[in-house]
Amino acid sequence: IAGITQAPTSQILAAGRRMTLRCTQDMRHNAMYWYRQDLGLGLRLIHYSNTAGTTGKGEVPDGYSVSRANTDDFPLTLASAVPSQTSVYFCASRPRQSHNYGYTFGSGTRLTVV
Amino acid sequence: AQSVTQPDIHITVSEGASLELRCNYSYGATPYLFWYVQSPGQGLQLLLKYFSGDTLVQGIKGFEAEFKRSQSSFNLRKPSVHWSDAAEYFCAVGANYGGSQGNLIFGKGTKLSVKP
């Protein structure tokens, strides 16, 4: 089934540890995004990639890094996790960066930093 | 800067009753506007979108939304709510970051509960 796969589904992580959240899509979408969702704050954009080989910073990029080595994969890395990064993380994609195309969302990764 | 406000954090309606979820946006030009729905433990699904043209937009699952430029609003409506509509609803506006268009700014969401 075409779509976005996020892994892991959930994770408890000790503060200071490094963690990579994986996101893979099989739709050959050019544009990909990482959002975090926090109660009462909605979804906030962390990083985005308009096409393979390019990335950009969103609204809340501090403490996170991304890479886009190919079209399908867009991993999000927390170099040294802190408790404020406890959140639900959603990866999304669309065929191109234009608003004419809607987003497809993954099912999310629930991360708890203790 | 672009922004989206959803004034209602939580709304409860009876099954079969009509529904209106409010959304106000701030944007300098003609906005791209979206409504998404999120069921518990799931990702977001696109309900409908507005780019231009007819200000009344039809979406999936019987939802519609009306764009009102004079009020900077894009309210979501449904004439008769079903128990399966209980979910969280997010309004979003197309935004630019670093000159790159195509990103979305989301409101904080409205949680809909449906009474039997």
PDB file of C-alpha atoms in Angstrom:
ATOM      1  CA  ILE A   1       0.000   0.000   0.000  1.00  0.00           C
ATOM      2  CA  ALA A   2       1.470   3.316  -1.083  1.00  0.00           C
ATOM      3  CA  GLY A   3       2.139   5.794   1.663  1.00  0.00           C
ATOM      4  CA  ILE A   4       4.524   6.901   4.383  1.00  0.00           C
ATOM      5  CA  THR A   5       6.135   4.578   6.901  1.00  0.00           C
ATOM      6  CA  GLN A   6       7.482   6.014  10.144  1.00  0.00           C
ATOM      7  CA  ALA A   7       9.615   4.095  12.628  1.00  0.00           C
ATOM      8  CA  PRO A   8       9.633   3.512  15.466  1.00  0.00           C
ATOM      9  CA  THR A   9       5.977   3.870  16.423  1.00  0.00           C
ATOM     10  CA  SER A  10       6.972   4.937  19.913  1.00  0.00           C
ATOM     11  CA  GLN A  11      10.165   5.295  21.899  1.00  0.00           C
ATOM     12  CA  ILE A  12      11.292   6.192  25.395  1.00  0.00           C
ATOM     13  CA  LEU A  13      14.688   7.856  25.273  1.00  0.00           C
ATOM     14  CA  ALA A  14      17.112   8.944  27.964  1.00  0.00           C
ATOM     15  CA  ALA A  15      18.072  12.601  27.898  1.00  0.00           C
ATOM     16  CA  GLY A  16      21.375  13.222  26.166  1.00  0.00           C
ATOM     17  CA  ARG A  17      21.053  10.235  23.859  1.00  0.00           C
ATOM     18  CA  ARG A  18      21.075  10.475  20.074  1.00  0.00           C
ATOM     19  CA  MET A  19      17.999   9.305  18.175  1.00  0.00           C
ATOM     20  CA  THR A  20      16.992   9.081  14.527  1.00  0.00           C
ATOM     21  CA  LEU A  21      13.353   8.936  13.515  1.00  0.00           C
ATOM     22  CA  ARG A  22      12.890   7.234  10.201  1.00  0.00           C
ATOM     23  CA  CYS A  23      10.515   8.247   7.423  1.00  0.00           C
ATOM     24  CA  THR A  24      10.161   6.432   4.118  1.00  0.00           C
ATOM     25  CA  GLN A  25       7.669   7.062   1.330  1.00  0.00           C
ATOM     26  CA  ASP A  26       7.008   4.976  -1.763  1.00  0.00           C
ATOM     27  CA  MET A  27       5.027   7.531  -3.754  1.00  0.00           C
ATOM     28  CA  ARG A  28       8.056   9.232  -5.358  1.00  0.00           C
ATOM     29  CA  HIS A  29       7.000  12.537  -3.829  1.00  0.00           C
ATOM     30  CA  ASN A  30       9.532  15.314  -4.190  1.00  0.00           C
ATOM     31  CA  ALA A  31       8.672  17.325  -1.077  1.00  0.00           C
ATOM     32  CA  MET A  32       8.859  15.985   2.479  1.00  0.00           C
ATOM     33  CA  TYR A  33       8.270  17.526   5.894  1.00  0.00           C
ATOM     34  CA  TRP A  34       8.709  16.883   9.600  1.00  0.00           C
ATOM     35  CA  TYR A  35       6.193  18.275  12.085  1.00  0.00           C
ATOM     36  CA  ARG A  36       5.911  17.921  15.830  1.00  0.00           C
ATOM     37  CA  GLN A  37       2.527  17.884  17.525  1.00  0.00           C
ATOM     38  CA  ASP A  38       2.118  19.046  21.090  1.00  0.00           C
ATOM     39  CA  LEU A  39      -1.067  19.359  23.112  1.00  0.00           C
ATOM     40  CA  GLY A  40      -2.509  22.842  22.748  1.00  0.00           C
ATOM     41  CA  LEU A  41       0.070  23.885  20.169  1.00  0.00           C
ATOM     42  CA  GLY A  42      -1.064  22.019  17.078  1.00  0.00           C
ATOM     43  CA  LEU A  43       1.508  21.002  14.488  1.00  0.00           C
ATOM     44  CA  ARG A  44       4.711  22.953  14.030  1.00  0.00           C
ATOM     45  CA  LEU A  45       7.109  22.546  11.129  1.00  0.00           C
ATOM     46  CA  ILE A  46      10.604  21.397  12.099  1.00  0.00           C
ATOM     47  CA  HIS A  47      12.376  20.904   8.752  1.00  0.00           C
ATOM     48  CA  TYR A  48      11.402  20.424   5.159  1.00  0.00           C
ATOM     49  CA  SER A  49      12.904  19.215   1.895  1.00  0.00           C
ATOM     50  CA  ASN A  50      11.580  20.364  -1.457  1.00  0.00           C
ATOM     51  CA  THR A  51      13.564  17.767  -3.381  1.00  0.00           C
ATOM     52  CA  ALA A  52      16.304  15.209  -2.840  1.00  0.00           C
ATOM     53  CA  GLY A  53      19.573  16.881  -1.877  1.00  0.00           C
ATOM     54  CA  THR A  54      17.987  20.013  -0.387  1.00  0.00           C
ATOM     55  CA  THR A  55      16.651  20.808   3.075  1.00  0.00           C
ATOM     56  CA  GLY A  56      15.340  23.861   4.904  1.00  0.00           C
ATOM     57  CA  LYS A  57      14.468  25.018   8.407  1.00  0.00           C
ATOM     58  CA  GLY A  58      10.912  25.401   9.569  1.00  0.00           C
ATOM     59  CA  GLU A  59       9.391  27.084  12.598  1.00  0.00           C
ATOM     60  CA  VAL A  60      11.134  25.023  15.333  1.00  0.00           C
ATOM     61  CA  PRO A  61      14.400  23.570  13.942  1.00  0.00           C
ATOM     62  CA  ASP A  62      16.668  23.899  16.996  1.00  0.00           C
ATOM     63  CA  GLY A  63      17.952  20.579  18.286  1.00  0.00           C
ATOM     64  CA  TYR A  64      17.005  18.701  15.134  1.00  0.00           C
ATOM     65  CA  SER A  65      18.760  17.887  11.883  1.00  0.00           C
ATOM     66  CA  VAL A  66      17.619  16.214   8.667  1.00  0.00           C
ATOM     67  CA  SER A  67      19.119  14.806   5.505  1.00  0.00           C
ATOM     68  CA  ARG A  68      17.662  13.922   2.122  1.00  0.00           C
ATOM     69  CA  ALA A  69      20.079  11.649   0.326  1.00  0.00           C
ATOM     70  CA  ASN A  70      17.376  10.216  -1.938  1.00  0.00           C
ATOM     71  CA  THR A  71      13.729  10.757  -2.845  1.00  0.00           C
ATOM     72  CA  ASP A  72      12.251   8.145  -0.535  1.00  0.00           C
ATOM     73  CA  ASP A  73      13.924   8.740   2.833  1.00  0.00           C
ATOM     74  CA  PHE A  74      13.858  11.752   5.133  1.00  0.00           C
ATOM     75  CA  PRO A  75      15.297  10.892   8.573  1.00  0.00           C
ATOM     76  CA  LEU A  76      15.063  13.287  11.515  1.00  0.00           C
ATOM     77  CA  THR A  77      17.914  13.216  14.046  1.00  0.00           C
ATOM     78  CA  LEU A  78      17.997  14.468  17.604  1.00  0.00           C
ATOM     79  CA  ALA A  79      21.692  14.803  18.370  1.00  0.00           C
ATOM     80  CA  SER A  80      21.282  15.072  22.153  1.00  0.00           C
ATOM     81  CA  ALA A  81      17.684  14.635  23.269  1.00  0.00           C
ATOM     82  CA  VAL A  82      16.132  16.896  25.908  1.00  0.00           C
ATOM     83  CA  PRO A  83      12.794  16.474  27.732  1.00  0.00           C
ATOM     84  CA  SER A  84      11.237  19.381  25.782  1.00  0.00           C
ATOM     85  CA  GLN A  85      11.529  17.224  22.670  1.00  0.00           C
ATOM     86  CA  THR A  86       8.909  14.869  24.077  1.00  0.00           C
ATOM     87  CA  SER A  87       6.245  15.009  21.392  1.00  0.00           C
ATOM     88  CA  VAL A  88       4.507  13.176  18.593  1.00  0.00           C
ATOM     89  CA  TYR A  89       6.421  13.523  15.352  1.00  0.00           C
ATOM     90  CA  PHE A  90       4.752  13.353  11.949  1.00  0.00           C
ATOM     91  CA  CYS A  91       6.411  12.975   8.615  1.00  0.00           C
ATOM     92  CA  ALA A  92       4.515  14.194   5.545  1.00  0.00           C
ATOM     93  CA  SER A  93       5.051  14.379   1.814  1.00  0.00           C
ATOM     94  CA  ARG A  94       3.520  15.836  -1.309  1.00  0.00           C
ATOM     95  CA  PRO A  95       4.296  15.369  -5.023  1.00  0.00           C
ATOM     96  CA  ARG A  96       5.806  18.853  -5.323  1.00  0.00           C
ATOM     97  CA  GLN A  97       6.215  21.887  -3.094  1.00  0.00           C
ATOM     98  CA  SER A  98       3.205  23.599  -4.641  1.00  0.00           C
ATOM     99  CA  HIS A  99       0.030  24.071  -2.610  1.00  0.00           C
ATOM    100  CA  ASN A 100      -1.888  22.505  -5.499  1.00  0.00           C
ATOM    101  CA  TYR A 101      -0.972  19.181  -3.947  1.00  0.00           C
ATOM    102  CA  GLY A 102      -2.204  17.947  -0.592  1.00  0.00           C
ATOM    103  CA  TYR A 103      -0.021  16.407   2.079  1.00  0.00           C
ATOM    104  CA  THR A 104       0.111  12.692   2.863  1.00  0.00           C
ATOM    105  CA  PHE A 105       0.913  12.084   6.529  1.00  0.00           C
ATOM    106  CA  GLY A 106       2.517   9.132   8.255  1.00  0.00           C
ATOM    107  CA  SER A 107       1.001   7.656  11.413  1.00  0.00           C
ATOM    108  CA  GLY A 108       3.494   9.358  13.705  1.00  0.00           C
ATOM    109  CA  THR A 109       6.221   8.517  16.212  1.00  0.00           C
ATOM    110  CA  ARG A 110       5.494   9.128  19.872  1.00  0.00           C
ATOM    111  CA  LEU A 111       8.766  10.087  21.574  1.00  0.00           C
ATOM    112  CA  THR A 112       9.223  10.471  25.315  1.00  0.00           C
ATOM    113  CA  VAL A 113      12.513  11.904  26.584  1.00  0.00           C
ATOM    114  CA  VAL A 114      13.164  11.211  30.266  1.00  0.00           C
TER     115      VAL A 114
ATOM    116  CA  ALA B   1       3.721  36.565   9.250  1.00  0.00           C
ATOM    117  CA  GLN B   2       1.126  33.996   8.397  1.00  0.00           C
ATOM    118  CA  SER B   3      -0.952  32.577  11.217  1.00  0.00           C
ATOM    119  CA  VAL B   4      -4.082  30.536  11.860  1.00  0.00           C
ATOM    120  CA  THR B   5      -6.463  30.828  14.798  1.00  0.00           C
ATOM    121  CA  GLN B   6      -9.020  28.232  15.785  1.00  0.00           C
ATOM    122  CA  PRO B   7     -10.956  29.894  18.615  1.00  0.00           C
ATOM    123  CA  ASP B   8     -12.657  26.740  19.899  1.00  0.00           C
ATOM    124  CA  ILE B   9     -10.477  24.179  21.642  1.00  0.00           C
ATOM    125  CA  HIS B  10     -13.286  21.663  22.206  1.00  0.00           C
ATOM    126  CA  ILE B  11     -16.816  21.425  20.817  1.00  0.00           C
ATOM    127  CA  THR B  12     -19.517  18.890  21.667  1.00  0.00           C
ATOM    128  CA  VAL B  13     -22.517  18.362  19.392  1.00  0.00           C
ATOM    129  CA  SER B  14     -25.318  15.836  19.320  1.00  0.00           C
ATOM    130  CA  GLU B  15     -25.400  13.253  16.585  1.00  0.00           C
ATOM    131  CA  GLY B  16     -27.528  14.554  13.713  1.00  0.00           C
ATOM    132  CA  ALA B  17     -26.984  18.183  14.641  1.00  0.00           C
ATOM    133  CA  SER B  18     -25.236  20.676  12.390  1.00  0.00           C
ATOM    134  CA  LEU B  19     -21.607  21.625  12.923  1.00  0.00           C
ATOM    135  CA  GLU B  20     -19.504  24.711  12.300  1.00  0.00           C
ATOM    136  CA  LEU B  21     -15.818  24.884  13.229  1.00  0.00           C
ATOM    137  CA  ARG B  22     -14.243  28.322  13.083  1.00  0.00           C
ATOM    138  CA  CYS B  23     -10.936  29.276  11.506  1.00  0.00           C
ATOM    139  CA  ASN B  24      -9.402  32.720  11.077  1.00  0.00           C
ATOM    140  CA  TYR B  25      -6.182  33.343   9.207  1.00  0.00           C
ATOM    141  CA  SER B  26      -3.649  36.086   8.783  1.00  0.00           C
ATOM    142  CA  TYR B  27      -1.997  36.339   5.387  1.00  0.00           C
ATOM    143  CA  GLY B  28      -0.919  39.199   3.149  1.00  0.00           C
ATOM    144  CA  ALA B  29      -2.099  37.819  -0.173  1.00  0.00           C
ATOM    145  CA  THR B  30      -4.733  35.394  -1.405  1.00  0.00           C
ATOM    146  CA  PRO B  31      -4.307  32.458   0.933  1.00  0.00           C
ATOM    147  CA  TYR B  32      -4.174  28.758   0.290  1.00  0.00           C
ATOM    148  CA  LEU B  33      -6.435  27.255   2.975  1.00  0.00           C
ATOM    149  CA  PHE B  34      -6.926  23.697   4.130  1.00  0.00           C
ATOM    150  CA  TRP B  35      -8.867  21.630   6.633  1.00  0.00           C
ATOM    151  CA  TYR B  36      -7.416  18.368   7.949  1.00  0.00           C
ATOM    152  CA  VAL B  37      -8.923  15.769  10.291  1.00  0.00           C
ATOM    153  CA  GLN B  38      -7.036  13.581  12.751  1.00  0.00           C
ATOM    154  CA  SER B  39      -8.585  10.507  14.341  1.00  0.00           C
ATOM    155  CA  PRO B  40      -7.060   9.313  17.628  1.00  0.00           C
ATOM    156  CA  GLY B  41      -3.631   7.764  17.155  1.00  0.00           C
ATOM    157  CA  GLN B  42      -3.615   8.529  13.446  1.00  0.00           C
ATOM    158  CA  GLY B  43      -1.984  10.959  11.073  1.00  0.00           C
ATOM    159  CA  LEU B  44      -3.834  13.815   9.410  1.00  0.00           C
ATOM    160  CA  GLN B  45      -6.163  13.417   6.442  1.00  0.00           C
ATOM    161  CA  LEU B  46      -7.058  16.217   4.037  1.00  0.00           C
ATOM    162  CA  LEU B  47     -10.766  17.141   4.105  1.00  0.00           C
ATOM    163  CA  LEU B  48     -10.782  20.015   1.625  1.00  0.00           C
ATOM    164  CA  LYS B  49      -8.767  22.925   0.279  1.00  0.00           C
ATOM    165  CA  TYR B  50      -9.303  26.406  -1.173  1.00  0.00           C
ATOM    166  CA  PHE B  51      -7.045  28.091  -3.702  1.00  0.00           C
ATOM    167  CA  SER B  52      -9.253  30.443  -5.699  1.00  0.00           C
ATOM    168  CA  GLY B  53     -12.600  30.679  -7.466  1.00  0.00           C
ATOM    169  CA  ASP B  54     -15.832  29.541  -5.826  1.00  0.00           C
ATOM    170  CA  THR B  55     -15.694  30.501  -2.168  1.00  0.00           C
ATOM    171  CA  LEU B  56     -17.762  27.483  -1.078  1.00  0.00           C
ATOM    172  CA  VAL B  57     -15.613  24.374  -1.212  1.00  0.00           C
ATOM    173  CA  GLN B  58     -16.874  20.815  -0.975  1.00  0.00           C
ATOM    174  CA  GLY B  59     -14.777  18.125   0.654  1.00  0.00           C
ATOM    175  CA  ILE B  60     -14.882  14.497   1.637  1.00  0.00           C
ATOM    176  CA  LYS B  61     -17.189  12.956   4.236  1.00  0.00           C
ATOM    177  CA  GLY B  62     -19.920  15.550   3.595  1.00  0.00           C
ATOM    178  CA  PHE B  63     -17.891  18.542   4.822  1.00  0.00           C
ATOM    179  CA  GLU B  64     -17.812  21.966   3.218  1.00  0.00           C
ATOM    180  CA  ALA B  65     -16.042  25.235   3.995  1.00  0.00           C
ATOM    181  CA  GLU B  66     -16.646  28.823   3.014  1.00  0.00           C
ATOM    182  CA  PHE B  67     -13.891  31.340   2.364  1.00  0.00           C
ATOM    183  CA  LYS B  68     -14.788  34.872   3.443  1.00  0.00           C
ATOM    184  CA  ARG B  69     -12.042  37.336   2.607  1.00  0.00           C
ATOM    185  CA  SER B  70     -13.731  40.238   4.414  1.00  0.00           C
ATOM    186  CA  GLN B  71     -13.702  38.253   7.656  1.00  0.00           C
ATOM    187  CA  SER B  72     -10.409  36.412   7.059  1.00  0.00           C
ATOM    188  CA  SER B  73     -12.280  33.231   7.818  1.00  0.00           C
ATOM    189  CA  PHE B  74     -12.515  29.706   6.457  1.00  0.00           C
ATOM    190  CA  ASN B  75     -15.116  27.938   8.586  1.00  0.00           C
ATOM    191  CA  LEU B  76     -15.827  24.237   8.240  1.00  0.00           C
ATOM    192  CA  ARG B  77     -19.422  23.029   8.204  1.00  0.00           C
ATOM    193  CA  LYS B  78     -21.412  19.822   8.106  1.00  0.00           C
ATOM    194  CA  PRO B  79     -25.230  19.722   8.074  1.00  0.00           C
ATOM    195  CA  SER B  80     -25.608  16.504  10.075  1.00  0.00           C
ATOM    196  CA  VAL B  81     -22.858  15.101  12.272  1.00  0.00           C
ATOM    197  CA  HIS B  82     -22.244  11.362  12.621  1.00  0.00           C
ATOM    198  CA  TRP B  83     -20.612   9.684  15.623  1.00  0.00           C
ATOM    199  CA  SER B  84     -17.670   8.756  13.387  1.00  0.00           C
ATOM    200  CA  ASP B  85     -16.896  12.475  12.910  1.00  0.00           C
ATOM    201  CA  ALA B  86     -15.518  12.671  16.454  1.00  0.00           C
ATOM    202  CA  ALA B  87     -11.883  13.670  15.916  1.00  0.00           C
ATOM    203  CA  GLU B  88      -9.587  16.662  15.996  1.00  0.00           C
ATOM    204  CA  TYR B  89      -9.813  19.159  13.172  1.00  0.00           C
ATOM    205  CA  PHE B  90      -7.004  21.404  11.995  1.00  0.00           C
ATOM    206  CA  CYS B  91      -7.184  24.464   9.790  1.00  0.00           C
ATOM    207  CA  ALA B  92      -3.999  25.355   7.893  1.00  0.00           C
ATOM    208  CA  VAL B  93      -2.723  28.116   5.645  1.00  0.00           C
ATOM    209  CA  GLY B  94      -0.045  27.880   2.986  1.00  0.00           C
ATOM    210  CA  ALA B  95       3.127  29.615   4.099  1.00  0.00           C
ATOM    211  CA  ASN B  96       6.605  30.573   3.000  1.00  0.00           C
ATOM    212  CA  TYR B  97       9.798  29.748   4.820  1.00  0.00           C
ATOM    213  CA  GLY B  98      13.026  31.170   3.497  1.00  0.00           C
ATOM    214  CA  GLY B  99      11.367  31.960   0.198  1.00  0.00           C
ATOM    215  CA  SER B 100      10.185  28.381  -0.265  1.00  0.00           C
ATOM    216  CA  GLN B 101       6.456  28.168  -0.781  1.00  0.00           C
ATOM    217  CA  GLY B 102       4.576  25.003  -0.132  1.00  0.00           C
ATOM    218  CA  ASN B 103       4.786  24.663   3.643  1.00  0.00           C
ATOM    219  CA  LEU B 104       1.730  24.766   5.875  1.00  0.00           C
ATOM    220  CA  ILE B 105       1.067  26.587   9.132  1.00  0.00           C
ATOM    221  CA  PHE B 106      -1.504  24.801  11.267  1.00  0.00           C
ATOM    222  CA  GLY B 107      -3.941  26.092  13.827  1.00  0.00           C
ATOM    223  CA  LYS B 108      -3.931  24.517  17.276  1.00  0.00           C
ATOM    224  CA  GLY B 109      -6.906  22.341  16.470  1.00  0.00           C
ATOM    225  CA  THR B 110     -10.497  21.874  17.581  1.00  0.00           C
ATOM    226  CA  LYS B 111     -11.492  18.626  19.223  1.00  0.00           C
ATOM    227  CA  LEU B 112     -14.976  17.489  18.260  1.00  0.00           C
ATOM    228  CA  SER B 113     -16.975  15.201  20.546  1.00  0.00           C
ATOM    229  CA  VAL B 114     -20.305  13.744  19.383  1.00  0.00           C
ATOM    230  CA  LYS B 115     -23.075  12.883  21.857  1.00  0.00           C
ATOM    231  CA  PRO B 116     -25.406   9.977  21.040  1.00  0.00           C
TER     232      PRO B 116
END
